[in-house]
Amino acid sequence: MGAHNVWPPYVIDEYSGFSVDLVRAAFKAENQDFEMLTMPFSRAMRMVEKGPVDIIPALWRSKSRDERFIFSNAYYRNRLVLISRPEPSIHFKELNDLKGLSVCAIRGFRSEIALAKLPQIRLEKLPNLTSCLLLLSKERVDAVVSDELAFIYLQSQHTEFLSFNVHQPTIAQWPLYIGVSKSHPEAKEMIELFNKGLIQLQKNGIYEATLKKYQLDD
């Protein structure tokens, strides 16, 4: 059983999304079933450590998470970017340029945790990217920090986001993994099964086809 917040195109719902499809296919290649729940990310993290949930199917690594989770081989790489309205313009080259601004990030994501360490930023934490972008459109925050392709996906679904700017340079590039709590009695076995299944998907073309399905193959 896996759990994650809705985070398109990686987790669109309990049945679709790049990460959902890929993790399910990798376990199926090893003759294992995979079911999925959607919920706020912070709740999913609590549930995977307490036991009702086995896997976080899309997870970035950090020092604190390395102490609590076993991670798979990376199956994708995310680009973290800054998003803002065209006016007022924001000059952005590094995180220190955000001093005095209000920035929204998804609660519990590594991006939110990293921004929380910067006291010069007024941080808003919301359960999903759509909520952050709506706050930006209402001029209640100055900027949003997001995975670039997650933003592009939502931008294609919401006309009110079309005018938003993606700033360069990229803030960070983080590999994406599945994670299993070290307290789970079968943690190592689940990670090994996923890694073996992922190798099969990369060999038989399913990995590349799943990238193309969600327009992540650029």
PDB file of C-alpha atoms in Angstrom:
ATOM      1  CA  MET A   1       0.000   0.000   0.000  1.00  0.00           C
ATOM      2  CA  GLY A   2       1.321   3.420  -0.997  1.00  0.00           C
ATOM      3  CA  ALA A   3       0.172   6.918  -0.058  1.00  0.00           C
ATOM      4  CA  HIS A   4       0.887  10.439  -1.313  1.00  0.00           C
ATOM      5  CA  ASN A   5      -0.844  13.754  -1.845  1.00  0.00           C
ATOM      6  CA  VAL A   6      -2.287  14.600  -5.258  1.00  0.00           C
ATOM      7  CA  TRP A   7       0.723  15.929  -7.198  1.00  0.00           C
ATOM      8  CA  PRO A   8       0.057  15.809 -10.947  1.00  0.00           C
ATOM      9  CA  PRO A   9       1.496  14.573 -13.230  1.00  0.00           C
ATOM     10  CA  TYR A  10       3.239  12.279 -10.713  1.00  0.00           C
ATOM     11  CA  VAL A  11       0.147  11.456  -8.619  1.00  0.00           C
ATOM     12  CA  ILE A  12      -3.103  12.463 -10.348  1.00  0.00           C
ATOM     13  CA  ASP A  13      -5.329  10.188  -8.256  1.00  0.00           C
ATOM     14  CA  GLU A  14      -5.218   6.729  -6.714  1.00  0.00           C
ATOM     15  CA  TYR A  15      -5.172   5.109 -10.159  1.00  0.00           C
ATOM     16  CA  SER A  16      -3.072   7.340 -12.392  1.00  0.00           C
ATOM     17  CA  GLY A  17       0.002   9.523 -12.575  1.00  0.00           C
ATOM     18  CA  PHE A  18       3.586   8.871 -13.606  1.00  0.00           C
ATOM     19  CA  SER A  19       4.734   7.678 -10.169  1.00  0.00           C
ATOM     20  CA  VAL A  20       1.563   5.665  -9.557  1.00  0.00           C
ATOM     21  CA  ASP A  21       1.789   3.911 -12.936  1.00  0.00           C
ATOM     22  CA  LEU A  22       5.519   3.290 -12.678  1.00  0.00           C
ATOM     23  CA  VAL A  23       5.523   1.915  -9.137  1.00  0.00           C
ATOM     24  CA  ARG A  24       2.540  -0.317  -9.891  1.00  0.00           C
ATOM     25  CA  ALA A  25       4.208  -1.628 -13.072  1.00  0.00           C
ATOM     26  CA  ALA A  26       7.527  -2.257 -11.305  1.00  0.00           C
ATOM     27  CA  PHE A  27       5.869  -4.356  -8.614  1.00  0.00           C
ATOM     28  CA  LYS A  28       3.694  -6.129 -11.173  1.00  0.00           C
ATOM     29  CA  ALA A  29       6.875  -7.124 -13.032  1.00  0.00           C
ATOM     30  CA  GLU A  30       7.853  -8.930  -9.815  1.00  0.00           C
ATOM     31  CA  ASN A  31       4.367 -10.465  -9.413  1.00  0.00           C
ATOM     32  CA  GLN A  32       3.374  -8.107  -6.588  1.00  0.00           C
ATOM     33  CA  ASP A  33       0.256  -5.952  -6.293  1.00  0.00           C
ATOM     34  CA  PHE A  34       0.401  -2.230  -5.489  1.00  0.00           C
ATOM     35  CA  GLU A  35      -2.523  -0.179  -4.213  1.00  0.00           C
ATOM     36  CA  MET A  36      -2.560   3.559  -3.666  1.00  0.00           C
ATOM     37  CA  LEU A  37      -4.221   6.083  -1.344  1.00  0.00           C
ATOM     38  CA  THR A  38      -4.239   9.858  -1.735  1.00  0.00           C
ATOM     39  CA  MET A  39      -4.102  12.126   1.323  1.00  0.00           C
ATOM     40  CA  PRO A  40      -2.166  15.160   2.557  1.00  0.00           C
ATOM     41  CA  PHE A  41       1.551  14.467   2.265  1.00  0.00           C
ATOM     42  CA  SER A  42       2.291  15.101   5.943  1.00  0.00           C
ATOM     43  CA  ARG A  43      -0.359  12.521   6.889  1.00  0.00           C
ATOM     44  CA  ALA A  44       1.060  10.002   4.417  1.00  0.00           C
ATOM     45  CA  MET A  45       4.500  10.426   5.999  1.00  0.00           C
ATOM     46  CA  ARG A  46       3.074   9.821   9.466  1.00  0.00           C
ATOM     47  CA  MET A  47       1.150   6.757   8.309  1.00  0.00           C
ATOM     48  CA  VAL A  48       4.131   5.150   6.581  1.00  0.00           C
ATOM     49  CA  GLU A  49       6.179   5.450   9.762  1.00  0.00           C
ATOM     50  CA  LYS A  50       3.377   4.106  11.964  1.00  0.00           C
ATOM     51  CA  GLY A  51       2.605   1.131   9.749  1.00  0.00           C
ATOM     52  CA  PRO A  52      -0.790   1.407   7.988  1.00  0.00           C
ATOM     53  CA  VAL A  53       0.992   2.509   4.797  1.00  0.00           C
ATOM     54  CA  ASP A  54       4.038   0.702   3.363  1.00  0.00           C
ATOM     55  CA  ILE A  55       5.446   3.026   0.697  1.00  0.00           C
ATOM     56  CA  ILE A  56       5.776   6.689  -0.220  1.00  0.00           C
ATOM     57  CA  PRO A  57       5.943   6.317  -4.031  1.00  0.00           C
ATOM     58  CA  ALA A  58       7.475   9.739  -4.761  1.00  0.00           C
ATOM     59  CA  LEU A  59       9.993  10.995  -2.225  1.00  0.00           C
ATOM     60  CA  TRP A  60      13.048  13.238  -2.174  1.00  0.00           C
ATOM     61  CA  ARG A  61      15.958  12.344   0.076  1.00  0.00           C
ATOM     62  CA  SER A  62      17.307  14.482   2.896  1.00  0.00           C
ATOM     63  CA  LYS A  63      19.606  13.883   5.853  1.00  0.00           C
ATOM     64  CA  SER A  64      16.715  13.427   8.279  1.00  0.00           C
ATOM     65  CA  ARG A  65      14.833  11.146   5.898  1.00  0.00           C
ATOM     66  CA  ASP A  66      17.932   8.995   5.366  1.00  0.00           C
ATOM     67  CA  GLU A  67      17.803   8.265   9.090  1.00  0.00           C
ATOM     68  CA  ARG A  68      14.191   7.054   8.882  1.00  0.00           C
ATOM     69  CA  PHE A  69      13.740   5.573   5.395  1.00  0.00           C
ATOM     70  CA  ILE A  70      15.261   3.076   3.011  1.00  0.00           C
ATOM     71  CA  PHE A  71      15.242   4.445  -0.529  1.00  0.00           C
ATOM     72  CA  SER A  72      15.041   2.740  -3.905  1.00  0.00           C
ATOM     73  CA  ASN A  73      17.178   3.524  -6.898  1.00  0.00           C
ATOM     74  CA  ALA A  74      16.184   6.889  -8.334  1.00  0.00           C
ATOM     75  CA  TYR A  75      13.587   6.688 -11.114  1.00  0.00           C
ATOM     76  CA  TYR A  76      13.324  10.365 -12.115  1.00  0.00           C
ATOM     77  CA  ARG A  77      14.904  13.783 -11.459  1.00  0.00           C
ATOM     78  CA  ASN A  78      12.836  16.825 -10.476  1.00  0.00           C
ATOM     79  CA  ARG A  79      13.739  20.452 -11.163  1.00  0.00           C
ATOM     80  CA  LEU A  80      12.719  22.855  -8.414  1.00  0.00           C
ATOM     81  CA  VAL A  81      11.878  26.360  -9.661  1.00  0.00           C
ATOM     82  CA  LEU A  82      10.479  29.691  -8.492  1.00  0.00           C
ATOM     83  CA  ILE A  83       7.129  30.827  -9.955  1.00  0.00           C
ATOM     84  CA  SER A  84       5.717  34.344  -9.743  1.00  0.00           C
ATOM     85  CA  ARG A  85       3.213  36.739 -11.321  1.00  0.00           C
ATOM     86  CA  PRO A  86       4.523  38.933 -14.166  1.00  0.00           C
ATOM     87  CA  GLU A  87       3.926  42.031 -12.018  1.00  0.00           C
ATOM     88  CA  PRO A  88       5.487  43.058  -9.761  1.00  0.00           C
ATOM     89  CA  SER A  89       8.626  41.557 -11.253  1.00  0.00           C
ATOM     90  CA  ILE A  90      10.985  39.596  -9.037  1.00  0.00           C
ATOM     91  CA  HIS A  91      14.734  39.591  -9.578  1.00  0.00           C
ATOM     92  CA  PHE A  92      15.820  36.053  -8.762  1.00  0.00           C
ATOM     93  CA  LYS A  93      19.256  34.482  -9.025  1.00  0.00           C
ATOM     94  CA  GLU A  94      19.535  32.792  -5.617  1.00  0.00           C
ATOM     95  CA  LEU A  95      17.385  32.122  -2.554  1.00  0.00           C
ATOM     96  CA  ASN A  96      18.729  35.197  -0.779  1.00  0.00           C
ATOM     97  CA  ASP A  97      16.917  37.286  -3.415  1.00  0.00           C
ATOM     98  CA  LEU A  98      13.643  36.214  -1.775  1.00  0.00           C
ATOM     99  CA  LYS A  99      14.393  38.155   1.415  1.00  0.00           C
ATOM    100  CA  GLY A 100      11.252  39.863   2.644  1.00  0.00           C
ATOM    101  CA  LEU A 101       8.937  38.038   0.219  1.00  0.00           C
ATOM    102  CA  SER A 102       6.121  35.608   0.998  1.00  0.00           C
ATOM    103  CA  VAL A 103       6.600  32.195  -0.636  1.00  0.00           C
ATOM    104  CA  CYS A 104       4.244  29.194  -0.738  1.00  0.00           C
ATOM    105  CA  ALA A 105       5.347  25.547  -0.732  1.00  0.00           C
ATOM    106  CA  ILE A 106       3.637  22.181  -0.218  1.00  0.00           C
ATOM    107  CA  ARG A 107       3.458  21.238   3.458  1.00  0.00           C
ATOM    108  CA  GLY A 108       5.835  18.402   4.364  1.00  0.00           C
ATOM    109  CA  PHE A 109       7.741  18.454   1.059  1.00  0.00           C
ATOM    110  CA  ARG A 110      11.509  18.790   1.242  1.00  0.00           C
ATOM    111  CA  SER A 111      11.189  22.165  -0.530  1.00  0.00           C
ATOM    112  CA  GLU A 112       9.053  23.497   2.342  1.00  0.00           C
ATOM    113  CA  ILE A 113      11.495  22.155   4.919  1.00  0.00           C
ATOM    114  CA  ALA A 114      14.434  23.804   3.120  1.00  0.00           C
ATOM    115  CA  LEU A 115      12.650  27.166   2.847  1.00  0.00           C
ATOM    116  CA  ALA A 116      11.696  27.040   6.534  1.00  0.00           C
ATOM    117  CA  LYS A 117      15.407  27.329   7.366  1.00  0.00           C
ATOM    118  CA  LEU A 118      15.533  30.767   5.712  1.00  0.00           C
ATOM    119  CA  PRO A 119      14.138  33.229   8.286  1.00  0.00           C
ATOM    120  CA  GLN A 120      14.118  36.095   5.806  1.00  0.00           C
ATOM    121  CA  ILE A 121      11.280  34.402   3.851  1.00  0.00           C
ATOM    122  CA  ARG A 122       7.644  34.539   4.974  1.00  0.00           C
ATOM    123  CA  LEU A 123       6.619  30.943   4.317  1.00  0.00           C
ATOM    124  CA  GLU A 124       3.078  29.772   3.573  1.00  0.00           C
ATOM    125  CA  LYS A 125       2.516  26.003   3.753  1.00  0.00           C
ATOM    126  CA  LEU A 126      -0.446  24.445   1.943  1.00  0.00           C
ATOM    127  CA  PRO A 127      -1.413  20.811   1.222  1.00  0.00           C
ATOM    128  CA  ASN A 128      -0.993  20.902  -2.573  1.00  0.00           C
ATOM    129  CA  LEU A 129       0.439  22.890  -5.458  1.00  0.00           C
ATOM    130  CA  THR A 130      -2.944  23.989  -6.828  1.00  0.00           C
ATOM    131  CA  SER A 131      -3.723  25.720  -3.523  1.00  0.00           C
ATOM    132  CA  CYS A 132      -0.351  27.493  -3.601  1.00  0.00           C
ATOM    133  CA  LEU A 133      -0.891  28.699  -7.167  1.00  0.00           C
ATOM    134  CA  LEU A 134      -4.398  29.943  -6.365  1.00  0.00           C
ATOM    135  CA  LEU A 135      -2.913  31.925  -3.480  1.00  0.00           C
ATOM    136  CA  LEU A 136      -0.420  33.422  -5.934  1.00  0.00           C
ATOM    137  CA  SER A 137      -3.191  34.327  -8.391  1.00  0.00           C
ATOM    138  CA  LYS A 138      -5.064  36.127  -5.593  1.00  0.00           C
ATOM    139  CA  GLU A 139      -1.876  38.109  -4.798  1.00  0.00           C
ATOM    140  CA  ARG A 140      -1.728  36.693  -1.272  1.00  0.00           C
ATOM    141  CA  VAL A 141       1.842  35.427  -1.763  1.00  0.00           C
ATOM    142  CA  ASP A 142       4.672  36.760  -3.913  1.00  0.00           C
ATOM    143  CA  ALA A 143       5.952  33.444  -5.270  1.00  0.00           C
ATOM    144  CA  VAL A 144       5.626  29.655  -5.233  1.00  0.00           C
ATOM    145  CA  VAL A 145       8.389  27.035  -5.149  1.00  0.00           C
ATOM    146  CA  SER A 146       7.499  23.935  -7.164  1.00  0.00           C
ATOM    147  CA  ASP A 147       8.683  21.117  -9.337  1.00  0.00           C
ATOM    148  CA  GLU A 148       8.771  22.669 -12.810  1.00  0.00           C
ATOM    149  CA  LEU A 149       6.841  19.971 -14.659  1.00  0.00           C
ATOM    150  CA  ALA A 150       4.188  19.749 -11.954  1.00  0.00           C
ATOM    151  CA  PHE A 151       3.600  23.468 -12.483  1.00  0.00           C
ATOM    152  CA  ILE A 152       3.547  23.142 -16.283  1.00  0.00           C
ATOM    153  CA  TYR A 153       0.971  20.361 -15.994  1.00  0.00           C
ATOM    154  CA  LEU A 154      -1.323  22.453 -13.779  1.00  0.00           C
ATOM    155  CA  GLN A 155      -0.765  25.516 -15.960  1.00  0.00           C
ATOM    156  CA  SER A 156      -2.231  23.565 -18.890  1.00  0.00           C
ATOM    157  CA  GLN A 157      -5.339  22.834 -16.793  1.00  0.00           C
ATOM    158  CA  HIS A 158      -5.962  26.323 -15.335  1.00  0.00           C
ATOM    159  CA  THR A 159      -6.141  29.441 -17.505  1.00  0.00           C
ATOM    160  CA  GLU A 160      -5.555  31.681 -14.480  1.00  0.00           C
ATOM    161  CA  PHE A 161      -2.023  30.288 -14.214  1.00  0.00           C
ATOM    162  CA  LEU A 162      -1.011  30.981 -17.827  1.00  0.00           C
ATOM    163  CA  SER A 163       0.560  34.379 -17.113  1.00  0.00           C
ATOM    164  CA  PHE A 164       2.836  33.105 -14.339  1.00  0.00           C
ATOM    165  CA  ASN A 165       6.589  33.202 -14.866  1.00  0.00           C
ATOM    166  CA  VAL A 166       9.073  30.387 -14.230  1.00  0.00           C
ATOM    167  CA  HIS A 167      12.373  31.868 -13.074  1.00  0.00           C
ATOM    168  CA  GLN A 168      15.825  30.619 -13.897  1.00  0.00           C
ATOM    169  CA  PRO A 169      18.201  29.394 -12.635  1.00  0.00           C
ATOM    170  CA  THR A 170      16.755  26.175 -11.265  1.00  0.00           C
ATOM    171  CA  ILE A 171      16.801  26.229  -7.457  1.00  0.00           C
ATOM    172  CA  ALA A 172      17.725  22.546  -7.178  1.00  0.00           C
ATOM    173  CA  GLN A 173      17.564  19.215  -8.990  1.00  0.00           C
ATOM    174  CA  TRP A 174      16.558  16.309  -6.770  1.00  0.00           C
ATOM    175  CA  PRO A 175      16.320  12.618  -7.719  1.00  0.00           C
ATOM    176  CA  LEU A 176      12.961  10.971  -7.039  1.00  0.00           C
ATOM    177  CA  TYR A 177      12.682   7.655  -5.178  1.00  0.00           C
ATOM    178  CA  ILE A 178      10.219   5.413  -3.420  1.00  0.00           C
ATOM    179  CA  GLY A 179      10.755   5.283   0.326  1.00  0.00           C
ATOM    180  CA  VAL A 180       9.911   2.659   2.956  1.00  0.00           C
ATOM    181  CA  SER A 181      10.235   3.218   6.691  1.00  0.00           C
ATOM    182  CA  LYS A 182      13.213   1.445   8.246  1.00  0.00           C
ATOM    183  CA  SER A 183      10.823   0.192  10.938  1.00  0.00           C
ATOM    184  CA  HIS A 184       8.876  -1.871   8.378  1.00  0.00           C
ATOM    185  CA  PRO A 185       9.817  -5.548   8.778  1.00  0.00           C
ATOM    186  CA  GLU A 186       9.944  -6.079   4.995  1.00  0.00           C
ATOM    187  CA  ALA A 187      11.492  -2.724   4.021  1.00  0.00           C
ATOM    188  CA  LYS A 188      14.597  -4.143   2.334  1.00  0.00           C
ATOM    189  CA  GLU A 189      12.593  -6.768   0.462  1.00  0.00           C
ATOM    190  CA  MET A 190      10.137  -4.183  -0.909  1.00  0.00           C
ATOM    191  CA  ILE A 191      12.944  -1.919  -2.079  1.00  0.00           C
ATOM    192  CA  GLU A 192      14.729  -4.835  -3.758  1.00  0.00           C
ATOM    193  CA  LEU A 193      11.524  -5.895  -5.532  1.00  0.00           C
ATOM    194  CA  PHE A 194      10.945  -2.375  -6.821  1.00  0.00           C
ATOM    195  CA  ASN A 195      14.544  -1.999  -8.019  1.00  0.00           C
ATOM    196  CA  LYS A 196      14.379  -5.308  -9.882  1.00  0.00           C
ATOM    197  CA  GLY A 197      11.050  -4.375 -11.437  1.00  0.00           C
ATOM    198  CA  LEU A 198      12.354  -0.944 -12.455  1.00  0.00           C
ATOM    199  CA  ILE A 199      15.261  -2.567 -14.309  1.00  0.00           C
ATOM    200  CA  GLN A 200      12.769  -4.716 -16.230  1.00  0.00           C
ATOM    201  CA  LEU A 201      10.678  -1.651 -17.161  1.00  0.00           C
ATOM    202  CA  GLN A 202      13.775   0.156 -18.413  1.00  0.00           C
ATOM    203  CA  LYS A 203      14.669  -2.836 -20.567  1.00  0.00           C
ATOM    204  CA  ASN A 204      11.245  -3.626 -22.011  1.00  0.00           C
ATOM    205  CA  GLY A 205      10.294  -0.044 -22.921  1.00  0.00           C
ATOM    206  CA  ILE A 206       7.528   0.451 -20.339  1.00  0.00           C
ATOM    207  CA  TYR A 207       9.572   3.059 -18.457  1.00  0.00           C
ATOM    208  CA  GLU A 208      10.039   5.183 -21.587  1.00  0.00           C
ATOM    209  CA  ALA A 209       6.386   4.721 -22.572  1.00  0.00           C
ATOM    210  CA  THR A 210       5.263   5.905 -19.131  1.00  0.00           C
ATOM    211  CA  LEU A 211       7.451   9.003 -19.426  1.00  0.00           C
ATOM    212  CA  LYS A 212       5.869   9.788 -22.798  1.00  0.00           C
ATOM    213  CA  LYS A 213       2.355   9.168 -21.494  1.00  0.00           C
ATOM    214  CA  TYR A 214       2.793  12.001 -18.992  1.00  0.00           C
ATOM    215  CA  GLN A 215       4.960  14.173 -21.281  1.00  0.00           C
ATOM    216  CA  LEU A 216       8.015  13.803 -19.041  1.00  0.00           C
ATOM    217  CA  ASP A 217      10.391  12.600 -21.745  1.00  0.00           C
ATOM    218  CA  ASP A 218      11.778  16.017 -22.778  1.00  0.00           C
TER     219      ASP A 218
END
